[in-house]
mmCIF file of C-alpha atoms in Angstrom:
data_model
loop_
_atom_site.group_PDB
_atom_site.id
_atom_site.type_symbol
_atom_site.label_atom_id
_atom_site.label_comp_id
_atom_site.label_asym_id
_atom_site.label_seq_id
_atom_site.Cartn_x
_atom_site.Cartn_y
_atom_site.Cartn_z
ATOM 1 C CA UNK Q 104 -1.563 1.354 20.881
ATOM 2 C CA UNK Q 105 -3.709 2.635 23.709
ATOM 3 C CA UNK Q 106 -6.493 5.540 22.992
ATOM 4 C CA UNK Q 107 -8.016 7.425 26.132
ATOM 5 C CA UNK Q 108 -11.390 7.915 24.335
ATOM 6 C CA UNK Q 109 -12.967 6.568 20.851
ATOM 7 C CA UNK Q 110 -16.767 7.436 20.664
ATOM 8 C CA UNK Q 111 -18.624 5.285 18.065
ATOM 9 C CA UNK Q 112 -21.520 2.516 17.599
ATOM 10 C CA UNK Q 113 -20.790 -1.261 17.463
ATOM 11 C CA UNK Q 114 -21.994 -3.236 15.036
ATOM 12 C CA UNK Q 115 -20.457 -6.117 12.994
ATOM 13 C CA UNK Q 116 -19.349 -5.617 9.698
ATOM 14 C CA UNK Q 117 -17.543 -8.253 6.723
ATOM 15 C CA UNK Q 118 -15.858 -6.723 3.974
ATOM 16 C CA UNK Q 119 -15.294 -8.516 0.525
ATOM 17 C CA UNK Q 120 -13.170 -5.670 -1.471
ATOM 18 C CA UNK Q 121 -12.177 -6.270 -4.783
ATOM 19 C CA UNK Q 122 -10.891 -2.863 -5.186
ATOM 20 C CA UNK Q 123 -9.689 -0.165 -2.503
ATOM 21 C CA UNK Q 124 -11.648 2.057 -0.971
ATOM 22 C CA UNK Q 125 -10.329 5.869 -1.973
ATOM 23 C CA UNK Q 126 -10.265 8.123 0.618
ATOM 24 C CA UNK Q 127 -10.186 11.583 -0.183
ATOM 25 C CA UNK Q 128 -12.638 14.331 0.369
ATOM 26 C CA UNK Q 129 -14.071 14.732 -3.443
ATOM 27 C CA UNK Q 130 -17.130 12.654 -3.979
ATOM 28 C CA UNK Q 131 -16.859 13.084 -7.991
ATOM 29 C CA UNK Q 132 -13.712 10.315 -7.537
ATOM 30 C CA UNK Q 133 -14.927 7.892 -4.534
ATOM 31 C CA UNK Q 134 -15.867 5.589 -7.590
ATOM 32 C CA UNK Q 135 -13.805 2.386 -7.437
ATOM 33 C CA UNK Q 136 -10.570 2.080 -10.054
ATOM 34 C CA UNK Q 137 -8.657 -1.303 -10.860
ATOM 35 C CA UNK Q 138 -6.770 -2.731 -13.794
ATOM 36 C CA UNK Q 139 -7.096 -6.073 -15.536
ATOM 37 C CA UNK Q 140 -4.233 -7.276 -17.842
ATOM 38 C CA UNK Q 141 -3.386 -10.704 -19.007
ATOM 39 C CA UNK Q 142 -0.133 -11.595 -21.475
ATOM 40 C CA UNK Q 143 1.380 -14.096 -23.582
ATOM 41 C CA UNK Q 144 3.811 -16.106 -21.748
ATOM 42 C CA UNK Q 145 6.807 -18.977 -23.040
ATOM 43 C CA UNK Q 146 5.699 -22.146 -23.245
ATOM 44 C CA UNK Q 147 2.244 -21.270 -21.786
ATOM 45 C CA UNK Q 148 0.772 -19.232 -24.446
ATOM 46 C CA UNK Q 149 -1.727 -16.329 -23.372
ATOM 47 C CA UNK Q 150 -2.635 -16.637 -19.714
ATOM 48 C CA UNK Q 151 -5.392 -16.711 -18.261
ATOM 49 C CA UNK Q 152 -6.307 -19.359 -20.482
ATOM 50 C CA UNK Q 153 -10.241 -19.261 -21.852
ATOM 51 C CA UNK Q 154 -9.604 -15.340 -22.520
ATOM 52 C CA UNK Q 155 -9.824 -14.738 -18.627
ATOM 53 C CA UNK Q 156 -8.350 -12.027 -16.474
ATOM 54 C CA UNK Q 157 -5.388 -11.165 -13.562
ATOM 55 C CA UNK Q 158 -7.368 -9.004 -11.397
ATOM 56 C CA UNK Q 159 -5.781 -5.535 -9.273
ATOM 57 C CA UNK Q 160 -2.593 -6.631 -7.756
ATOM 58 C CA UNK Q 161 -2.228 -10.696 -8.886
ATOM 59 C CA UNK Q 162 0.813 -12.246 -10.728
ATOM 60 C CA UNK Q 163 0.834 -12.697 -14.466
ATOM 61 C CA UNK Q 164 3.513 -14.871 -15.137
ATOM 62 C CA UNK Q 165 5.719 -17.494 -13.185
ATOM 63 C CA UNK Q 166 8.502 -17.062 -10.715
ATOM 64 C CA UNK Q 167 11.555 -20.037 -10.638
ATOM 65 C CA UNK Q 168 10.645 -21.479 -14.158
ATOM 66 C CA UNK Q 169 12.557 -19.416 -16.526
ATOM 67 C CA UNK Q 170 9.408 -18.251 -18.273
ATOM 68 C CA UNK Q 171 9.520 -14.495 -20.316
ATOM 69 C CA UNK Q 172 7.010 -12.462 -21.220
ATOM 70 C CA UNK Q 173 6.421 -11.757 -24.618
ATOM 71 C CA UNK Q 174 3.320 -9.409 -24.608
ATOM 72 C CA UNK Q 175 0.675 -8.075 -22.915
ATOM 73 C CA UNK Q 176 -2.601 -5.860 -22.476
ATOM 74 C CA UNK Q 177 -3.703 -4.089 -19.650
ATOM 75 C CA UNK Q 178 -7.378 -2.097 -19.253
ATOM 76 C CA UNK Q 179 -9.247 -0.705 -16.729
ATOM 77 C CA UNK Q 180 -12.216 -1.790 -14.869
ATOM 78 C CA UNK Q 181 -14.380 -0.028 -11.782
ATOM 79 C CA UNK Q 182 -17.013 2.295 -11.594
ATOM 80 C CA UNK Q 183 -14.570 5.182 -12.438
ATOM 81 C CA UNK Q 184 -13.158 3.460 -15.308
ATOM 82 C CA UNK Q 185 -16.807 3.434 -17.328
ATOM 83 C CA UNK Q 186 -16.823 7.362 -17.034
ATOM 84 C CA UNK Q 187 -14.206 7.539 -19.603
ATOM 85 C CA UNK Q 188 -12.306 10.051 -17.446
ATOM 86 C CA UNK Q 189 -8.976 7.672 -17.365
ATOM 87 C CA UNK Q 190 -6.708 5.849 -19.352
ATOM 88 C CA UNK Q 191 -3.896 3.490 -18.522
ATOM 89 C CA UNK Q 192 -1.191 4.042 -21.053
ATOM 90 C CA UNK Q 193 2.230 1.267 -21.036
ATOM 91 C CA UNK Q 194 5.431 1.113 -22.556
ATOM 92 C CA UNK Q 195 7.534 -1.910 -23.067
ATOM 93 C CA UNK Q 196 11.298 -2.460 -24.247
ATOM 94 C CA UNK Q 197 11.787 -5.730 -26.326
ATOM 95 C CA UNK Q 198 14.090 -7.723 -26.945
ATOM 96 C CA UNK Q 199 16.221 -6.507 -30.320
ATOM 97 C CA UNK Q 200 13.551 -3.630 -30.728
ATOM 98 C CA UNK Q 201 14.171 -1.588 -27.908
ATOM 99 C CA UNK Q 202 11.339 0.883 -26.443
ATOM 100 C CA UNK Q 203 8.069 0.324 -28.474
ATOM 101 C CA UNK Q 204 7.464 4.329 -27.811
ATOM 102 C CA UNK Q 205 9.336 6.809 -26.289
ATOM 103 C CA UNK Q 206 9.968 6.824 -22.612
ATOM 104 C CA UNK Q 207 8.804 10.772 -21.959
ATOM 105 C CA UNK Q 208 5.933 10.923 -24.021
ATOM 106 C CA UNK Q 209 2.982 8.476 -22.774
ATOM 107 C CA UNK Q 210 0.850 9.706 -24.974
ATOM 108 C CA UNK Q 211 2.399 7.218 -27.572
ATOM 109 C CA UNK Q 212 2.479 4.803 -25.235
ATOM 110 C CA UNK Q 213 -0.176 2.096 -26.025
ATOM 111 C CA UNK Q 214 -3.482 2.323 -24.087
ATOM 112 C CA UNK Q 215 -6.923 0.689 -22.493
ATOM 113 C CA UNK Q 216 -6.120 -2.856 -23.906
ATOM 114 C CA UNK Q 217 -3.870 -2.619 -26.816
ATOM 115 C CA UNK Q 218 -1.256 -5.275 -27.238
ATOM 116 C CA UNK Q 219 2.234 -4.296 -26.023
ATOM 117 C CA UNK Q 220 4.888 -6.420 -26.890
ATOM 118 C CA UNK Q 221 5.960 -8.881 -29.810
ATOM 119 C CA UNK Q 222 3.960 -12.101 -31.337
ATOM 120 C CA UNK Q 223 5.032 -14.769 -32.799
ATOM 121 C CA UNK Q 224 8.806 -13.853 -32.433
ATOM 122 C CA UNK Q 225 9.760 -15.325 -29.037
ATOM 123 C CA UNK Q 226 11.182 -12.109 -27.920
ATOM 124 C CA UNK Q 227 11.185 -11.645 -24.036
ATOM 125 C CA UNK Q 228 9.864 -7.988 -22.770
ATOM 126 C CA UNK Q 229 13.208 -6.527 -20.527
ATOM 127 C CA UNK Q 230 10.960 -3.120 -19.237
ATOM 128 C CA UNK Q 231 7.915 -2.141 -18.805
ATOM 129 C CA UNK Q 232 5.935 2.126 -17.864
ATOM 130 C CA UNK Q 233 2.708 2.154 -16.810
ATOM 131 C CA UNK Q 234 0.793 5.460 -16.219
ATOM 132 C CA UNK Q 235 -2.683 6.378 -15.088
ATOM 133 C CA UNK Q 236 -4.070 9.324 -17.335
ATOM 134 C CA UNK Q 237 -7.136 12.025 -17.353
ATOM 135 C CA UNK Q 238 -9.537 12.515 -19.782
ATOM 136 C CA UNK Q 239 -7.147 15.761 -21.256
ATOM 137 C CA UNK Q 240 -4.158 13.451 -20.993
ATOM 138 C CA UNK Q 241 -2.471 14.576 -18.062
ATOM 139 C CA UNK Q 242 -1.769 12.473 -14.987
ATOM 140 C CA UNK Q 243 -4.167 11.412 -12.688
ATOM 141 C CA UNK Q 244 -4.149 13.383 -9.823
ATOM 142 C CA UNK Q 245 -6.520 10.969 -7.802
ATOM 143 C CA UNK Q 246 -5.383 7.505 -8.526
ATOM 144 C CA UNK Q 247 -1.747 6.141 -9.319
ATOM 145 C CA UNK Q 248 -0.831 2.936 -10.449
ATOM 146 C CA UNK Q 249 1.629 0.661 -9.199
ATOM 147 C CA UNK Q 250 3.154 -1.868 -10.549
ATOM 148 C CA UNK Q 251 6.431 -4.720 -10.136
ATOM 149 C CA UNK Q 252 7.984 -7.034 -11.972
ATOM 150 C CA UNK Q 253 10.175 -10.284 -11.481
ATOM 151 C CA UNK Q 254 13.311 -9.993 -13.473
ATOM 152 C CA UNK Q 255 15.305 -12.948 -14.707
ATOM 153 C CA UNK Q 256 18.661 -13.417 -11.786
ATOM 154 C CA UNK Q 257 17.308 -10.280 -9.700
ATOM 155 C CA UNK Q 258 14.033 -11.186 -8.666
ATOM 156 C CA UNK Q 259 11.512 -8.991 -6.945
ATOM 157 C CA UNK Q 260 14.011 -6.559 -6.062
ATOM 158 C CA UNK Q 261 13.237 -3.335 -7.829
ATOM 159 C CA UNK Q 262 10.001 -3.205 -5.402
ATOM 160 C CA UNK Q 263 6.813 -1.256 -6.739
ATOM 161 C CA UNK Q 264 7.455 1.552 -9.249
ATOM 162 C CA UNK Q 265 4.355 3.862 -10.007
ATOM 163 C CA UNK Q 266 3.247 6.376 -12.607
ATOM 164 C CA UNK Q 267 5.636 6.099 -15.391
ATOM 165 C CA UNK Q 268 8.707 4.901 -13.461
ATOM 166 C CA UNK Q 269 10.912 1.932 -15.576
ATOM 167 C CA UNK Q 270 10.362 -1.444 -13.838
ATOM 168 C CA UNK Q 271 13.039 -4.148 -15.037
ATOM 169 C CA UNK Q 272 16.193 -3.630 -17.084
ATOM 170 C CA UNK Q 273 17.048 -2.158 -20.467
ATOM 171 C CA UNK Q 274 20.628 -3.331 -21.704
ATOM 172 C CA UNK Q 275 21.371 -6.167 -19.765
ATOM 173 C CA UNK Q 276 19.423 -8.546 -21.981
ATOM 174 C CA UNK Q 277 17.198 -9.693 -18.753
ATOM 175 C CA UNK Q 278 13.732 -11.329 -19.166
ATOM 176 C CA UNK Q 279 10.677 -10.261 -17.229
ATOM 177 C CA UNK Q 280 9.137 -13.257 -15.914
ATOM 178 C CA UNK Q 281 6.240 -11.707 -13.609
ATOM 179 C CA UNK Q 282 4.075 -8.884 -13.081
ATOM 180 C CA UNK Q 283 2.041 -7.507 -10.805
ATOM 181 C CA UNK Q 284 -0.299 -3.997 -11.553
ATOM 182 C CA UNK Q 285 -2.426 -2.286 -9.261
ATOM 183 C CA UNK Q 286 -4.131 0.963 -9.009
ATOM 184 C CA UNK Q 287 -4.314 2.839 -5.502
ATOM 185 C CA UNK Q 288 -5.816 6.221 -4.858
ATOM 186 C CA UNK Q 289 -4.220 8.736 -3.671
ATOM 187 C CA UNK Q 290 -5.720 11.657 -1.158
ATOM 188 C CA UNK Q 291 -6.599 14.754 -2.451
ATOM 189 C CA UNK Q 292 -8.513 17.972 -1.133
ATOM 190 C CA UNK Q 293 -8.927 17.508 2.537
ATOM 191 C CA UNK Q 294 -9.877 14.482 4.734
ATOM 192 C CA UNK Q 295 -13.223 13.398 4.398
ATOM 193 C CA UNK Q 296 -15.265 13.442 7.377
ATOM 194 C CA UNK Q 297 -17.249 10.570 6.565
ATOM 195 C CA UNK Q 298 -14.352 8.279 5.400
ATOM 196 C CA UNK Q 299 -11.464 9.829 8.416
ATOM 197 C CA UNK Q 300 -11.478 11.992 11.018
ATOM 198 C CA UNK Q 301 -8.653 13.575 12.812
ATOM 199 C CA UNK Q 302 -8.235 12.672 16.624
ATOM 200 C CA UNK Q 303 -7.882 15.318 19.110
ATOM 201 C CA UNK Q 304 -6.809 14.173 22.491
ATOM 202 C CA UNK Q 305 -4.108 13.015 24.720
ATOM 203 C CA UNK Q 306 -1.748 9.697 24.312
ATOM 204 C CA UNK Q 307 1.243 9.032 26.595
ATOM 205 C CA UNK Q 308 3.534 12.254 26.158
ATOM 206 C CA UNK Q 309 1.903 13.046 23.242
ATOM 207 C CA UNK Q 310 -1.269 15.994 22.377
ATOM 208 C CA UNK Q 311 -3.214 14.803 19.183
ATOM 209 C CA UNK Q 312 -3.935 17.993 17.184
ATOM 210 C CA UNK Q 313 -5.961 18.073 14.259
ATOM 211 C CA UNK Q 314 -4.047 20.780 12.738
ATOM 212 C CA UNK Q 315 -1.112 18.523 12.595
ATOM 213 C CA UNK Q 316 -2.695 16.193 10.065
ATOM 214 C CA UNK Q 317 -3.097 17.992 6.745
ATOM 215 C CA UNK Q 318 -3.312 16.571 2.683
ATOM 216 C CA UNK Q 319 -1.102 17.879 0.487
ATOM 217 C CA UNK Q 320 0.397 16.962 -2.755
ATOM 218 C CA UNK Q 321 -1.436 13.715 -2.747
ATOM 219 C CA UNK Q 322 -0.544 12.411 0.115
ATOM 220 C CA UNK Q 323 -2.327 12.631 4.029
ATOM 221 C CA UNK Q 324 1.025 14.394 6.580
ATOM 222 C CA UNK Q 325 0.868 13.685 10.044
ATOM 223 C CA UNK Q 326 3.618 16.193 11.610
ATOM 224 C CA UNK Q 327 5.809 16.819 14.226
ATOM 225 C CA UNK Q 328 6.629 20.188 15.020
ATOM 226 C CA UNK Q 329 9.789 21.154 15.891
ATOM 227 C CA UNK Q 330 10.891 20.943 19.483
ATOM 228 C CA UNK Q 331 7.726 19.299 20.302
ATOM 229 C CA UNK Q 332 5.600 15.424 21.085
ATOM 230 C CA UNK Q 333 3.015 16.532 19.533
ATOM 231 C CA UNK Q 334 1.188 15.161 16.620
ATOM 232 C CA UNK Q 335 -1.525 13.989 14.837
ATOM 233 C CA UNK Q 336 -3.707 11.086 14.566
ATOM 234 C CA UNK Q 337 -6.405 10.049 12.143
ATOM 235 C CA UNK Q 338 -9.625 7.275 12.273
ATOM 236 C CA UNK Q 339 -11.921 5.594 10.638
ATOM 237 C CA UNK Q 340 -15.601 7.179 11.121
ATOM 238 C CA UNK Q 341 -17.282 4.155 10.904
ATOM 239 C CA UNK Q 342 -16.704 0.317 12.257
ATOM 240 C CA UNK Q 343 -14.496 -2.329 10.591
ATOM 241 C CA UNK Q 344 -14.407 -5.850 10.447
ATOM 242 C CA UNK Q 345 -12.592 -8.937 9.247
ATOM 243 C CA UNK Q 346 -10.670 -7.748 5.934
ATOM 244 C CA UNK Q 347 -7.674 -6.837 4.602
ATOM 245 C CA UNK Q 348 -6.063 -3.322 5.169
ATOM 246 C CA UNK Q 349 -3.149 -1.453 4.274
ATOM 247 C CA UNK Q 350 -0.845 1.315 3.790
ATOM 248 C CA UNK Q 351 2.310 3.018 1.965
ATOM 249 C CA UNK Q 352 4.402 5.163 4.646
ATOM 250 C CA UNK Q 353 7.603 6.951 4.866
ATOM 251 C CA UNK Q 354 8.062 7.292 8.534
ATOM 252 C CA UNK Q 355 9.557 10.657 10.429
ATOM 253 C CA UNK Q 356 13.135 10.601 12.023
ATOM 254 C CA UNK Q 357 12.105 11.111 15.270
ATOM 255 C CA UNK Q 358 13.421 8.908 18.051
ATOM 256 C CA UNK Q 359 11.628 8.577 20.930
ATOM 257 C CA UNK Q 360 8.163 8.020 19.035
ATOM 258 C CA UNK Q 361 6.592 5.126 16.851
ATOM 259 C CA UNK Q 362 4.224 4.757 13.958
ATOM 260 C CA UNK Q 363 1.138 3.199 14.890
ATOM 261 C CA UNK Q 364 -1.330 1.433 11.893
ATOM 262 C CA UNK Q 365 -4.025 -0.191 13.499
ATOM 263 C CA UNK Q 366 -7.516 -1.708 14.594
ATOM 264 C CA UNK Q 367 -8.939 -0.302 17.619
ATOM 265 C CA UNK Q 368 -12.366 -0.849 19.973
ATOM 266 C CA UNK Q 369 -12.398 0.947 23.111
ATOM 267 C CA UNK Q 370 -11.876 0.243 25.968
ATOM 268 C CA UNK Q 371 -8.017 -0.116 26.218
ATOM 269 C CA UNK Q 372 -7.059 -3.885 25.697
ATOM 270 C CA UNK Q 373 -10.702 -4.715 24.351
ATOM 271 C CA UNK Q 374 -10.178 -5.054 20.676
ATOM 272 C CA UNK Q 375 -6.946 -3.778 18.648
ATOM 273 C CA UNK Q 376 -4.796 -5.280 16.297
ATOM 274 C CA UNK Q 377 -1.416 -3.452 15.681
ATOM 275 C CA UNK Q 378 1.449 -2.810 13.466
ATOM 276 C CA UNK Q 379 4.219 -0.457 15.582
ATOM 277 C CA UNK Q 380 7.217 0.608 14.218
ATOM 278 C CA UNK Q 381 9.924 2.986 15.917
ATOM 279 C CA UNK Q 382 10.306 6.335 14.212
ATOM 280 C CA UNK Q 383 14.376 6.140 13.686
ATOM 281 C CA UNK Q 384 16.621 4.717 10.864
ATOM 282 C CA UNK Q 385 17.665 1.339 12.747
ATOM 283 C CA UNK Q 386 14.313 -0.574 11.615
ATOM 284 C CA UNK Q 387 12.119 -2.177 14.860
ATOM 285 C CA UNK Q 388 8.608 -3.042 14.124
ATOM 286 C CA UNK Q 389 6.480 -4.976 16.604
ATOM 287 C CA UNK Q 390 2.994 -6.462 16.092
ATOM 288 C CA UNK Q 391 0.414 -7.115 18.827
ATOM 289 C CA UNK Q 392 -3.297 -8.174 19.237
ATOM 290 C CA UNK Q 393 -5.801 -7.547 22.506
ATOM 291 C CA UNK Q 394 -8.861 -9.207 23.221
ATOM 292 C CA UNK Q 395 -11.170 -9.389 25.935
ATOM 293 C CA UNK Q 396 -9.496 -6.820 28.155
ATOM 294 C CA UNK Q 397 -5.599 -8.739 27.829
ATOM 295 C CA UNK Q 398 -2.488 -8.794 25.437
ATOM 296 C CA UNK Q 399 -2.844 -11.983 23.266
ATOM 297 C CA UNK Q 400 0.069 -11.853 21.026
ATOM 298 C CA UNK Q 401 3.426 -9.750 20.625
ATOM 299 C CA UNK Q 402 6.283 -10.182 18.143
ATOM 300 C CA UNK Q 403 9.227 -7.166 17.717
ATOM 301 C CA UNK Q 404 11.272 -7.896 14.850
ATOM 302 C CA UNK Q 405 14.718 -6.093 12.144
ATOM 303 C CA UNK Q 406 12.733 -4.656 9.086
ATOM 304 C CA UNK Q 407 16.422 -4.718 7.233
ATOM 305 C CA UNK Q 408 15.812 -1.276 5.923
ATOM 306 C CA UNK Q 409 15.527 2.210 7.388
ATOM 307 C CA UNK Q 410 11.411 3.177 7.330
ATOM 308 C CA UNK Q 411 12.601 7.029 7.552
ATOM 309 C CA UNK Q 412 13.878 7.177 4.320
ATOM 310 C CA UNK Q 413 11.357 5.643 1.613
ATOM 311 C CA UNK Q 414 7.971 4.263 1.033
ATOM 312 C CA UNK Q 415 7.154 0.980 2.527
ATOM 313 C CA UNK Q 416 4.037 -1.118 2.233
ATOM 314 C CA UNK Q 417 2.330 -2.619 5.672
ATOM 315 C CA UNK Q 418 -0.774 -4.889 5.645
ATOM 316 C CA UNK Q 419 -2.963 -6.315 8.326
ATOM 317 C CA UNK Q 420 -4.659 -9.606 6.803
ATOM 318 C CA UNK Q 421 -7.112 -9.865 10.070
ATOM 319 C CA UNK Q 422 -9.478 -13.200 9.346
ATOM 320 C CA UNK Q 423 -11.676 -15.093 12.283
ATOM 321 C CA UNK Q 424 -9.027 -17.476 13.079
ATOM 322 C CA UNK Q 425 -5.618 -15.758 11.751
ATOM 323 C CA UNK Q 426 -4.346 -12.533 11.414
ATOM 324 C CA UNK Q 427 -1.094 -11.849 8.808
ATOM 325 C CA UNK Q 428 1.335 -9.421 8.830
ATOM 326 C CA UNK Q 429 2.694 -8.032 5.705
ATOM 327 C CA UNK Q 430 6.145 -5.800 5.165
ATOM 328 C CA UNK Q 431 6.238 -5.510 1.469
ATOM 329 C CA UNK Q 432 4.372 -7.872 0.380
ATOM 330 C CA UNK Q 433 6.427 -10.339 2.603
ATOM 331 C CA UNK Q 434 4.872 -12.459 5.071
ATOM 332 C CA UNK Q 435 6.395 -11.783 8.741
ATOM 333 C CA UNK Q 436 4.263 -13.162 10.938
ATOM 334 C CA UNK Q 437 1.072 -15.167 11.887
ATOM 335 C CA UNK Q 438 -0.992 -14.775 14.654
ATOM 336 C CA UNK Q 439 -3.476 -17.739 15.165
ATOM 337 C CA UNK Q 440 -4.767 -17.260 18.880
ATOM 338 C CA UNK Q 441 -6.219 -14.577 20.968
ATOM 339 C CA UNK Q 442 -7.980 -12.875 17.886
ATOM 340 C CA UNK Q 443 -10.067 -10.578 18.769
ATOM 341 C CA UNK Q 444 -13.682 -10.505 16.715
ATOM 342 C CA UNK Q 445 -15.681 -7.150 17.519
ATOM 343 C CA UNK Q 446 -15.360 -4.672 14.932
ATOM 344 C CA UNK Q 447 -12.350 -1.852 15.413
ATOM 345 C CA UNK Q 448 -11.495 1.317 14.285
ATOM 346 C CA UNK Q 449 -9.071 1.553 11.553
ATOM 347 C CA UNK Q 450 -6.221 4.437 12.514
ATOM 348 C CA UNK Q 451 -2.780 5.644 12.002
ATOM 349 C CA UNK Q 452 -1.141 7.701 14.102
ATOM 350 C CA UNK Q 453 2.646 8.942 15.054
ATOM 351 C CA UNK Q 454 3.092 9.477 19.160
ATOM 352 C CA UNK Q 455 5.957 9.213 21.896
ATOM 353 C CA UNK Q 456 4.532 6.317 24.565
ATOM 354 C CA UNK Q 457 5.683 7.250 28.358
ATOM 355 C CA UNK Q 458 7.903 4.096 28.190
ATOM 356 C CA UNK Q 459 10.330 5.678 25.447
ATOM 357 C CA UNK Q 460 12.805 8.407 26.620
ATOM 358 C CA UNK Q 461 11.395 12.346 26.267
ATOM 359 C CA UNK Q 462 13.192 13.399 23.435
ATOM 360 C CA UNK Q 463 10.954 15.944 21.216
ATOM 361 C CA UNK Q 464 11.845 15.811 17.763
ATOM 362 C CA UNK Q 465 14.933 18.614 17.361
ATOM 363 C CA UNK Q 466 13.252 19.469 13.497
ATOM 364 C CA UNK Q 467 9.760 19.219 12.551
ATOM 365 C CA UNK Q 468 9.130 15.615 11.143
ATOM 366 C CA UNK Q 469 6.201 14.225 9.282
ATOM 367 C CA UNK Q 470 4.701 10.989 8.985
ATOM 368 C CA UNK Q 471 3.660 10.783 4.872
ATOM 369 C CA UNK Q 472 1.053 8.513 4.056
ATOM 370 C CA UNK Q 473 0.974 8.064 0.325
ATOM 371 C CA UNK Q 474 -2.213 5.451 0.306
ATOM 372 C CA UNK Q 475 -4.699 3.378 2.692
ATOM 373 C CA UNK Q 476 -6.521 0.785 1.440
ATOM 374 C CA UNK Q 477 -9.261 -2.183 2.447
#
C-alpha cells in the first residue's frame, strides 16, 4: 500500500489492550465494554476453577474431547459496564427442556450473571442468544456482541453470530462444547477526528475523497461511485505500535481495485505492514511488510470464500520479532524477518493500483466496515 503524503509526529508507542478501543465520534460511549462468563463443563466441573474468569473473546470449554456444556453465566465488565447503561441478556436451549425463554423476547432472557443452563442433571446446552441491551431495554446501538460456539461433529463452522442471532443447533440433539463471547463497538455519529481522519489525496488511479467515507447505520462506508476510481480512505490520527489490530469487512464488487488494512510510516517502503485483498468474488489476499526503505516479506494466497458477499474478520498480530496474519480467526501466515519497528499509521482504504487494469466500478460499490479494533 503506497501513500503520497502522511503528515504526523513519531514517537514510539506499546499497547497492552484488554478491551477494544471504540471508535465513534460520541465521547459519552468511548468508555471500554467487555464480557466475562465462565460455565460448568462435563467432567471438569465449573471452569475457571478457584471462581476465576474467561476474559473478552477466550474459549470456555474444550475442543476434540467430547466435553458439553451444561451451564453458564456471562456479565459485563469495563468502564461502560459500571454506568449501569447496559445489560447482556442470553438464552440457552437444553437438552429435553428446550429454550429456557423465548427466542423474540430478550427481555426474559436471563441477564448480568444469572445462571443459564441446567445443574446437576448432566444435560448438554444445544443453543445459545446473546444480546447487548440499553438502560430502557432496547439494543445497544454502540456496542454489539459477538459470540461462537463449537458444536459437537460440526465444529467452528457457524462462524460469529451477534446480537441475538442462534449459535449451535436446536433439534439435532448436538452438544456445545466451546464458546467464545466478545463485545465490539460499533461506529456511530460521524468519524471522530481525534480517533480517524479521512484521507484526501491521490493513490495510483485512484482520488481519495473524504466525502466518500461516511457512518451510517453502525457501520463506517467507504464508496465507490458509479462509473468512477474514486474512493475513500481513512487513518489513524495518532501513532501506533506493536499490538494487535483488527477488523470486520464486507468488501465491494469492484474488480480492478483492492482492500487495503494496514500499518503505515511515510516515506513509501519505510514502515507498513499490510493485509490486501482484491475487491471481486474469486478470493486473493496478499500480505506484505517494508522496512528500511525495501519489501521484506510477500505472501498472496485463496481465502476459499468470496469477501464481496459477507462479513469477514482480518487481524494483524504485529510483535518485535513476528507478525501474524489472521482470516477468521485462522492463522495464515507468519512473518518472522524484515519487521519493521517505528510506529505506523493504522488505515483502511479501497483504491485501483496502476498495475491492475482501468476498469471503474460499472455500479457504485462500498467497502462496509462493521468494527476496528486494537
Amino acid at each position: 500500500m503506497k501513500i503520497m503524503s502522511i503528515v504526523g509526529l513519531l514517537g514510539v508507542l506499546l499497547f497492552v489492550f484488554v478491551f477494544p478501543v471504540p471508535l465513534y465520534a460520541h465521547t459519552a460511549t468511548t468508555a471500554s465494554l467487555g464480557a466475562v462468563y465462565r460455565g460448568h463443563i462435563q467432567d471438569y466441573g465449573d471452569l475457571p476453577a478457584d471462581n476465576g474468569v474467561i476474559t473478552d473473546g477466550g474459549l470456555l470449554g474444550t475442543t476434540g474431547e467430547g466435553k458439553r456444556i451444561e451451564g453458564l453465566t456471562v456479565e459485563l465488565t469495563g468502564e461502560a459496564a459500571a454506568t449501569g447503561n447496559y445489560s447482556i441478556r442470553y438464552n440457552v436451549h437444553i437438552q429435553n427442556e428446550g429454550w429456557q425463554a423465548a427466542t423474540d423476547d430478550p427481555l426474559s432472557w436471563k441477564k448480568d450473571g444469572d445462571f443459564a443452563g441446567s445443574q446437576g442433571k448432566s444435560q448438554r446446552l444445544e443453543a445459545i442468544q446473546l444480546q447487548l441491551t440499553d438502560a430502557a431495554g432496547q439494543l445497544a446501538t454502540d456496542y454489539a456482541i459477538e459470540y461462537r460456539v463449537h458444536i459437537q461433529d460440526y465444529g467452528w463452522s457457524q462462524g460469529w453470530k451477534k446480537d441475538g442471532a442462534i449459535a449451535g443447533t436446536a433439534g439435532e440433539s448436538k452438544r456445545l462444547e466451546a464458546i467464545q463471547i466478545r463485545i465490539v463497538p460499533k461506529f456511530t455519529g460521524s468519524l471522530d477526528p481525534a480517533v480517524f481522519k479521512a484521507s484526501s489525496h491521490r493513490l495510483g488511479q485512484t482520488q481519495f475523497k473524504p466525502e466518500n467515507v461516511a457512518v451510517s447505520d453502525g457501520q463506517l462506508a467507504i464508496t465507490i461511485p458509479a462509473g468512477t476510481m474514486a474512493s475513500g480512505e481513512v487513518s489513524s490520527t495518532d501513532l501506533k505500535g506493536y499490538g494487535s489490530y483488527e477488523i470486520s469487512m464486507k468488501l465491494p464488487n469492484a474488480p480492478s481495485s483492492i482492500t487495503g488494512f494496514f500499518l503505515y510510516a511515510a516515506p513509501d517502503y519505510d514502515q507498513e505492514i499490510d493485509i490486501e485483498i482484491y475487491n471481486q468474488p474469486d478470493g486473493k489476499i496478499m500480505f506484505t511488510s517494508y522496512a528500511n526503505g525495501a519489501q521484506t516479506q510477500s505472501l498472496t494466497s485463496d481465502l476459499n470464500f468470496d469477501p464481496t458477499a459477507d462479513f469477514h474478520h482480518y487481524r494483524i498480530d504485529y510483535q518485535p520479532d513476528t507478525i501474524d496474519f489472521y482470516v477468521d480467526d485462522i492463522l495464515l501466515t507468519r512473518f518472522s524477518e524484515g519487521i519493521p519497528h517505528n510506529p505506523m499509521y493504522l488505515m483502511v482504504n479501497a483504491w485501483f493500483p496502476n498495475w491492475l487494469d482501468k476498469k471503474p466500478a460499472p455500479q457504485t460499490q462500498q467497502l462496509l466496515i462493521d468494527w476496528i479494533r486494537y
